[in-house]
XYZ file of C-alpha atoms in Angstrom:
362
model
C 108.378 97.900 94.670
C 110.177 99.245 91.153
C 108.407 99.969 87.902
C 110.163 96.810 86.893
C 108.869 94.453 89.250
C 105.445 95.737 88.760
C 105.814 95.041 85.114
C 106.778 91.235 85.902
C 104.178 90.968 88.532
C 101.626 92.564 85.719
C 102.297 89.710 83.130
C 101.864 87.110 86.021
C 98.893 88.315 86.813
C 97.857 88.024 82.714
C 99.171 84.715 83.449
C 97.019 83.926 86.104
C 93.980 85.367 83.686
C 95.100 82.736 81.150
C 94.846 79.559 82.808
C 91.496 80.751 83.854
C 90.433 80.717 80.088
C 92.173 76.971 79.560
C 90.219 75.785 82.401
C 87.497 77.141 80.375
C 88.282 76.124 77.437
C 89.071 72.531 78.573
C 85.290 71.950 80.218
C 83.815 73.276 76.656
C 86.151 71.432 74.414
C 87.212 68.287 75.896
C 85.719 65.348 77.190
C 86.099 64.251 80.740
C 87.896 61.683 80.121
C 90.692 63.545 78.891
C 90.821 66.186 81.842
C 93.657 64.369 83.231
C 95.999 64.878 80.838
C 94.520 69.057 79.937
C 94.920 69.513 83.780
C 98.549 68.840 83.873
C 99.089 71.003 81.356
C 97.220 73.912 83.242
C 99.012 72.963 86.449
C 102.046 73.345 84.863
C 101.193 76.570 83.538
C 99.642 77.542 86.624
C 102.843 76.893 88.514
C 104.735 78.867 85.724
C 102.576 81.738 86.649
C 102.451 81.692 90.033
C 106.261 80.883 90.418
C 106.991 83.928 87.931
C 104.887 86.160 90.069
C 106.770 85.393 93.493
C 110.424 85.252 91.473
C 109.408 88.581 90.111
C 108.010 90.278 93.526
C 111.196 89.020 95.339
C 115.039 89.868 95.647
C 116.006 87.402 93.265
C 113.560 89.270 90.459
C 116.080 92.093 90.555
C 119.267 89.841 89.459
C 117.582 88.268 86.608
C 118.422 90.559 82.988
C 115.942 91.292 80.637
C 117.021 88.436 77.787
C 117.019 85.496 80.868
C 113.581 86.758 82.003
C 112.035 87.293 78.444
C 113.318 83.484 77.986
C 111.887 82.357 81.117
C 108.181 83.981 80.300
C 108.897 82.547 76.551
C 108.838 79.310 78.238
C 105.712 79.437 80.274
C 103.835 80.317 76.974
C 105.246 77.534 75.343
C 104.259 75.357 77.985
C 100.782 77.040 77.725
C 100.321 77.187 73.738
C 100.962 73.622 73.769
C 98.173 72.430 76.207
C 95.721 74.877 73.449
C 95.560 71.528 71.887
C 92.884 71.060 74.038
C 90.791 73.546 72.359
C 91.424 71.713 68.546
C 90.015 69.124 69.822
C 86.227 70.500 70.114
C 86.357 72.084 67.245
C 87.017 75.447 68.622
C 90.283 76.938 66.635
C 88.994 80.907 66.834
C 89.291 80.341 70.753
C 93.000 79.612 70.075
C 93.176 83.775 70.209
C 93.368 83.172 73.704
C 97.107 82.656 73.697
C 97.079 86.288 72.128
C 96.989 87.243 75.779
C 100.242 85.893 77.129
C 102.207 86.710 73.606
C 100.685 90.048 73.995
C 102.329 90.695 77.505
C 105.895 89.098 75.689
C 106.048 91.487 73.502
C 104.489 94.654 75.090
C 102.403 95.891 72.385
C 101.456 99.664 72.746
C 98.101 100.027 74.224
C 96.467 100.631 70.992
C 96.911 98.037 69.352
C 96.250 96.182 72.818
C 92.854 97.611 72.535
C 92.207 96.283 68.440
C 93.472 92.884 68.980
C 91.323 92.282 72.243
C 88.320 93.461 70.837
C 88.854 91.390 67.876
C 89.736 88.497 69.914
C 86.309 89.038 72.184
C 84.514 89.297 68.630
C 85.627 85.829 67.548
C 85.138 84.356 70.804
C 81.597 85.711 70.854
C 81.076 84.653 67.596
C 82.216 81.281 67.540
C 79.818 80.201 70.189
C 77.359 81.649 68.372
C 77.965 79.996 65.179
C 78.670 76.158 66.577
C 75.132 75.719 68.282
C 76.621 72.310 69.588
C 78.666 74.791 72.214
C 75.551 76.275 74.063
C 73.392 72.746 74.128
C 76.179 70.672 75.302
C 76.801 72.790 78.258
C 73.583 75.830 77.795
C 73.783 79.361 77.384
C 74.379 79.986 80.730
C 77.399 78.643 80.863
C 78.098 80.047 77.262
C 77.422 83.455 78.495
C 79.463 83.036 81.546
C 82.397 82.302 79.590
C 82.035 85.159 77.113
C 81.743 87.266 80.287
C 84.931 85.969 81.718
C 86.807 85.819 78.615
C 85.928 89.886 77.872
C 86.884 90.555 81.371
C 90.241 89.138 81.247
C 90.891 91.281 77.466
C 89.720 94.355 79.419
C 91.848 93.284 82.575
C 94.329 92.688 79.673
C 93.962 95.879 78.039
C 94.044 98.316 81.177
C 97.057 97.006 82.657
C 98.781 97.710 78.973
C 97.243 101.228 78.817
C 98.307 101.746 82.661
C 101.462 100.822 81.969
C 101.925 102.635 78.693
C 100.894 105.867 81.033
C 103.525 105.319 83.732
C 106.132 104.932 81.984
C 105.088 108.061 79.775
C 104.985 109.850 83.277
C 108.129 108.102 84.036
C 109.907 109.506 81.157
C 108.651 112.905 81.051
C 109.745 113.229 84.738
C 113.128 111.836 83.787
C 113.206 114.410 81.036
C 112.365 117.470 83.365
C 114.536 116.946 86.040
C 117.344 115.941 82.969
C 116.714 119.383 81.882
C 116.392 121.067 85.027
C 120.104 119.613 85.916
C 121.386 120.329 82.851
C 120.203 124.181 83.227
C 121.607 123.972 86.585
C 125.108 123.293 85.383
C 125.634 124.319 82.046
C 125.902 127.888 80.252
C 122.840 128.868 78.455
C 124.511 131.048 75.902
C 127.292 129.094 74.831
C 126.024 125.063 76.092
C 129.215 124.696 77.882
C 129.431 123.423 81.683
C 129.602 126.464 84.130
C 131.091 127.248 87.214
C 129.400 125.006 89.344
C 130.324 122.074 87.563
C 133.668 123.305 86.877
C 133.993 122.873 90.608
C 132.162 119.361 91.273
C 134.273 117.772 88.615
C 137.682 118.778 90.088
C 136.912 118.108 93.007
C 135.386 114.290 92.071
C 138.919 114.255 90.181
C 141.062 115.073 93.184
C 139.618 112.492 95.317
C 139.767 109.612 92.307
C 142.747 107.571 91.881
C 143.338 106.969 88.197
C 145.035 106.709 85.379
C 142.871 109.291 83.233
C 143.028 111.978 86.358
C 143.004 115.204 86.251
C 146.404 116.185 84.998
C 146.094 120.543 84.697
C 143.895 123.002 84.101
C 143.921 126.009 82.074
C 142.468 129.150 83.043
C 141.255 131.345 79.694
C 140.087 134.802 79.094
C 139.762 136.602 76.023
C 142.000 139.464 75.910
C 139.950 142.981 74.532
C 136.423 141.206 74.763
C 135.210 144.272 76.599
C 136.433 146.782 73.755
C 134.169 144.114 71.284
C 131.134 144.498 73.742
C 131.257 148.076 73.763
C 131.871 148.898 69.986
C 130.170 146.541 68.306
C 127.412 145.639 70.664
C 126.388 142.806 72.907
C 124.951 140.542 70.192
C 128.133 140.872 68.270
C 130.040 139.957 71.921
C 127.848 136.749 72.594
C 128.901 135.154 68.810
C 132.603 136.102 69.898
C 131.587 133.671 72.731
C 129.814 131.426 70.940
C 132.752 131.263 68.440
C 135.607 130.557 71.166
C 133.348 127.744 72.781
C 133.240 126.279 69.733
C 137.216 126.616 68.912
C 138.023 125.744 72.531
C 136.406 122.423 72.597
C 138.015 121.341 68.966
C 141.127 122.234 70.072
C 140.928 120.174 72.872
C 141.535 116.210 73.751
C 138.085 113.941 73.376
C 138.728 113.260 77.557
C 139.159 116.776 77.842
C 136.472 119.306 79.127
C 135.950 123.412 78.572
C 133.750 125.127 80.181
C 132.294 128.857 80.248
C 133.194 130.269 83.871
C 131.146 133.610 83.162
C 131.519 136.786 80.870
C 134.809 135.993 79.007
C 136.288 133.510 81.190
C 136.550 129.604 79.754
C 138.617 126.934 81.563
C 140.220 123.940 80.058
C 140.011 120.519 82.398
C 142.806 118.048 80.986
C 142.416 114.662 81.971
C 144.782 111.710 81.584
C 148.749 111.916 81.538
C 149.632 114.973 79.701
C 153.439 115.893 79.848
C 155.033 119.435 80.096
C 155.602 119.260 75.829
C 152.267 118.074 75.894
C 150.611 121.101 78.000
C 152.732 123.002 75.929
C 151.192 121.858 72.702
C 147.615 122.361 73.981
C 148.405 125.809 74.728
C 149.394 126.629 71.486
C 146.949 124.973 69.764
C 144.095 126.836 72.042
C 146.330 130.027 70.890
C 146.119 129.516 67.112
C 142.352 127.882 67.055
C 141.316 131.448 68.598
C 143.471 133.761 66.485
C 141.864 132.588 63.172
C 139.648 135.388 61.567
C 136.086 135.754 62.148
C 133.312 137.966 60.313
C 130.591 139.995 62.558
C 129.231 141.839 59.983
C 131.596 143.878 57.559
C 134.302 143.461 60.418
C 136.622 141.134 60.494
C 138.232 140.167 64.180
C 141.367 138.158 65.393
C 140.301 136.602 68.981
C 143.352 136.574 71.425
C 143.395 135.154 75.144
C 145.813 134.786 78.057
C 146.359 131.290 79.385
C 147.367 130.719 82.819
C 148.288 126.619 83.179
C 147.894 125.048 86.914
C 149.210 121.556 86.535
C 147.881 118.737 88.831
C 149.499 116.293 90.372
C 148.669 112.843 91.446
C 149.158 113.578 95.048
C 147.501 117.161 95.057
C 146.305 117.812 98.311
C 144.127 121.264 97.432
C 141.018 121.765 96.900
C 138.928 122.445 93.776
C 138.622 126.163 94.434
C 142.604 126.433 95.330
C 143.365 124.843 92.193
C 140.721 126.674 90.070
C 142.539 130.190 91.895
C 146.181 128.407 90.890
C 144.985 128.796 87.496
C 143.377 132.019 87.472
C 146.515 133.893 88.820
C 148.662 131.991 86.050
C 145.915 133.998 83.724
C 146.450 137.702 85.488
C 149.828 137.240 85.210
C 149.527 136.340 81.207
C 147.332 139.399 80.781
C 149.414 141.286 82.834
C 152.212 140.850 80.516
C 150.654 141.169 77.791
C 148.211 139.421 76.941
C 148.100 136.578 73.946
C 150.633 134.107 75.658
C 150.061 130.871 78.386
C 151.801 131.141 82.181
C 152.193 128.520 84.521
C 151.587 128.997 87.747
C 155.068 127.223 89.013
C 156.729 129.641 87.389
C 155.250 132.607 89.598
C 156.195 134.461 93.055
C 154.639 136.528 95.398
C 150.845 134.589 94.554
C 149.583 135.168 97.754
C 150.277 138.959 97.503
C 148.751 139.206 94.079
C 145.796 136.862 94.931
C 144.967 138.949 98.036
C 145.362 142.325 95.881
C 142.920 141.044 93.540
C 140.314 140.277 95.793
C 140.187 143.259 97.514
């Protein structure tokens, strides 16, 4: 059974708790010739309950939203708050703070505050049978003290369901949060925040086997040209705010679909999703270009940041996979640098790739 489906079968049981109270209530405060009528009204509460607790343990619990249920156990109170009239007519208003319990389950007060208004309420209850002496010698004190009993039981029933809840979902959450952090460790860059490799990977590859209209549509290969000359010169601190500066540029210069991510060392890759046209590659590329080139301080220096490009467009009907496309776009980027450096390629336009891919490697 879920968290949510213990919840529901929690404020049943509450539920349950109260009708034990109006039964209560209605042998203190009403005559028996009015029973009748009180015990309708706690039978239809009582089937409320019961029928909540049974829709909320079964299948069906599981297709009913959070605004239809809230206005289903809205109901049962209502139904519930008005057969309290019971208790008016005794004389007894403070033990109208027994409908605190059902309101309290509607609107899931922190346990806290749970544990101040229960108290409170047990006070008043207490204290109103000991102020009207006609309660204890029209039925005694045993029966008094029986009540008070049963009544503090349900608020600590009440109370330690709220506090039990409060703590699993606290547990709930901080277990969400851990293994949120320990996924986002496990695929992002620490240095720079960017995705890494290993996502790099799982998200072309969930791309290539989605039909779509906002597919993957290329995907651009970048590495900083000189970065090692920065790294050596001015020292690695200097070399991880180079990175930490092209992250930044490469994701502004890029679409809101679009992704970059941090490969390793100086490596970044560009994933462009949606329909992006040859013009339109062509425009990315420059912008990534120009976004890069604009000065930078470290220190006293002042540096221009340059990178080659290579381009490995994607088509709807790609059959490679993720790796073979990521390596498409990788030799489009040794043949930029190879040139030259500070200029895009596209891997269409080269030969001999399985020569220069196997020369690489080895």
């Amino acid at each position: 059974m879920d968290l949510l489906a213990l919840a529901r079968a929690r404020q049943a049981v509450l539920r349950v708790g109260v009708v034990l109270i109006m039964v209560g209530a209605m042998i203190v405060g009403t005559e028996p010739g009015d029973w009748l009528e009180q015990c309708l009204w706690i039978g239809a509460y009582a089937l409320a309950a019961v029928g909540a607790a049974v829709v909320a343990v079964s299948p069906i619990g599981k297709s009913i939203s959070g605004p239809r249920w809230r206005l289903a156990t809205v109901i049962t109170d209502v139904v519930a708050l008005s057969g309290f009239h019971l208790l008016t007519t005794g004389g007894y208003v403070p033990l109208l703070l027994v409908g605190l319990l059902p309101l309290m389950v509607i609107l899931e007060v922190s346990w806290q505050r749970a544990a101040v208004v229960l108290s409170l309420s047990v006070v008043a209850f207490l204290a109103t049978l000991v102020a009207d002496t006609s309660i204890p010698e029209k039925i005694g004190w045993p029966a008094a003290w029986f009540l008070v009993a049963l009544y503090a039981y349900l608020c600590c029933a009440a109370f330690l369901s709220t506090y039990v809840q409060s703590r699993q979902i606290r547990e709930v959450s901080r277990q969400r949060t851990a293994s949120e952090r320990y996924a986002y460790q496990a695929t992002h860059d620490a240095l720079t925040g960017l995705p890494n490799r290993a996502y790099v990977l799982a998200r072309i590859e969930d791309a290539l086997l989605t039909e779509s209209p906002d597919s993957l549509s290329a995907v651009l290969f970048i590495d900083l040209d000189k970065f090692k000359e920065i790294n050596d010169s001015m020292g690695h601190e200097a070399g991880d705010t180079v990175l930490r500066t092209a992250a930044q540029r490469l994701e502004r210069s890029v679409r809101p679909d679009d992704l970059v991510a941090r490969l390793g060392g100086d490596e970044f890759v560009a994933l462009l999703f949606g329909p992006t046209t040859r013009g339109g590659l062509d425009q990315i590329s420059d912008r990534l270009h120009a976004t890069l080139a604009e000065s930078m301080r470290i220190g006293d220096a002042s540096l221009h940041m340059t990178a080659s490009i290579g381009i490995a467009p994607v088509g709807d009907l790609d059959e490679r996979d993720a790796a073979a496309v990521l390596n498409a776009a990788d030799l489009a980027m040794y043949e930029a640098k190879t040139a030259g450096g500070a200029r895009s390629q596209y891997f269409a336009q080269l030969r001999g790739l399985t020569e220069k891919l196997v020369a690489r490697q080895s």
